[in-house]
Coordinates of C-alpha atoms in Angstrom, one line a residue:
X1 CA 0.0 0.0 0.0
X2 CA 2.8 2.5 1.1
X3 CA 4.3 1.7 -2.6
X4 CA 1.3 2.3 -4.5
X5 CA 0.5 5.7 -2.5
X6 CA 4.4 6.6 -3.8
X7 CA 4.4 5.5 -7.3
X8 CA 0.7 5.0 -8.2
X9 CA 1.6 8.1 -11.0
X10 CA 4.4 6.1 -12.7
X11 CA 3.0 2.9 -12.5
X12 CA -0.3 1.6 -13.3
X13 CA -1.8 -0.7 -10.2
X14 CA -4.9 -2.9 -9.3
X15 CA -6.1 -3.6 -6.2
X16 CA -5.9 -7.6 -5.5
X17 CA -7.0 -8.0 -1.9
X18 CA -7.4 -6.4 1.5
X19 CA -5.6 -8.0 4.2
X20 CA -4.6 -8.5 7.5
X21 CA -1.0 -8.7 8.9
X22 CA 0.0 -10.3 11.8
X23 CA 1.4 -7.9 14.3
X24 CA -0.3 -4.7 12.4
X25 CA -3.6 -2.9 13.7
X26 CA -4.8 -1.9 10.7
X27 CA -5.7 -3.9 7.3
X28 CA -3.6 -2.9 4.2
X29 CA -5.0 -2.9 0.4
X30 CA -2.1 -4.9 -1.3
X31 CA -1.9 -4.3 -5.4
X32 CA -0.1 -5.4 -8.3
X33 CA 2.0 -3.7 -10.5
X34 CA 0.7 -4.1 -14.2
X35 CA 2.4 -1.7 -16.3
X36 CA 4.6 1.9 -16.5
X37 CA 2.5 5.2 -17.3
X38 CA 6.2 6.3 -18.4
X39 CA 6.3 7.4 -22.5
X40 CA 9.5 6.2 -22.7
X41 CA 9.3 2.9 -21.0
X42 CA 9.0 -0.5 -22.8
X43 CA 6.7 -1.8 -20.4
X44 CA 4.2 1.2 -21.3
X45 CA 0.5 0.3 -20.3
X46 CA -1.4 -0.1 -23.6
X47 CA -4.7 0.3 -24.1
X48 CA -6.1 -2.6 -23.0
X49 CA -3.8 -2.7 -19.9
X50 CA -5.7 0.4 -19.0
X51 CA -9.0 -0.7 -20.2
X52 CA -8.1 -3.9 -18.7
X53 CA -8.0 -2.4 -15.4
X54 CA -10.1 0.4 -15.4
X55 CA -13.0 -2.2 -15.4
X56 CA -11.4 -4.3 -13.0
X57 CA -11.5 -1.6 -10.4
X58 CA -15.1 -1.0 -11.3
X59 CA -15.5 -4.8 -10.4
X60 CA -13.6 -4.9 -7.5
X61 CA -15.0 -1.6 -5.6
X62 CA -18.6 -2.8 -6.3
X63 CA -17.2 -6.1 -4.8
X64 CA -15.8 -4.9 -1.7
X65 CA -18.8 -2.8 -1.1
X66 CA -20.9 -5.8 -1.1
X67 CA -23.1 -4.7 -4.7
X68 CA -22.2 -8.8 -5.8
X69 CA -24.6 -8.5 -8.8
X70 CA -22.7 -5.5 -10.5
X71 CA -19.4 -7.1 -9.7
X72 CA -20.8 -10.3 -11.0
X73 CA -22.1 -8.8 -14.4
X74 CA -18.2 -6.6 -14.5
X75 CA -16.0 -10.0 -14.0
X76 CA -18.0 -12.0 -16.4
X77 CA -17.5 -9.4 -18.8
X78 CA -14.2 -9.2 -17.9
X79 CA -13.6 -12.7 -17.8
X80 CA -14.7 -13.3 -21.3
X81 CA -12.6 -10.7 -22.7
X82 CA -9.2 -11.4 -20.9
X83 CA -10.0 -15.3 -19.9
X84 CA -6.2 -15.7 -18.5
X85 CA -6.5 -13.0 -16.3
X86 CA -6.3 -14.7 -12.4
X87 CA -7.3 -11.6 -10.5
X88 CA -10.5 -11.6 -12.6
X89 CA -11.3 -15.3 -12.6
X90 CA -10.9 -15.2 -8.6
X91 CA -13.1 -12.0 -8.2
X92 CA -15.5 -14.1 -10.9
X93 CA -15.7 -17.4 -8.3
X94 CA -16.0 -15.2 -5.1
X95 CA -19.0 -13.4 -6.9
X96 CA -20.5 -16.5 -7.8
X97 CA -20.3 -17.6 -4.0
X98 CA -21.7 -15.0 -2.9
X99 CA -24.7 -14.8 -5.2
X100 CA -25.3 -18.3 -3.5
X101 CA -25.8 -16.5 -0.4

């Protein structure tokens, strides 16, 4: 978390989990790193990296604020369109568990 809030404007993130760490009080957001927002880098984010996570995020806020449906319809969408992508495939099976609920 205290990496993202430092280079959140050079690199482009996504939110994977919340967690809790031993020993700590507070939860942390942990993220990972999918791509530069440097020009000049040859790991530039392309479009669909950005696309890619823009509608992740979507998916994963309406997750974590318990809206299941909308982050159902988001990572089945997303899921279709990037079907190797793990984050989304998780995010996909915990929305399916909890629309069991």
């Amino acid at each position: 978390d205290s990496i993202y809030q430092v280079c959140s404007s050079q690199f482009l993130f996504r939110p994977i989990d919340i967690v809790q760490i031993p020993g700590k009080k507070n939860a942390i957001t942990i993220y990972e790193m999918m791509a530069s927002l440097q020009p000049e880098s040859k790991f530039m984010a392309s479009d669909a990296d950005l696309q890619l996570c823009r509608e992740y995020v979507k998916g994963y806020e309406s997750y974590h604020n318990g809206n299941y449906q909308a982050a159902l319809a988001i990572f089945t969408e997303l899921t279709a369109s990037y079907p190797q992508d793990k984050l989304c495939q998780l995010y996909l099976q915990r929305c399916q568990v909890q629309g069991i609920k």
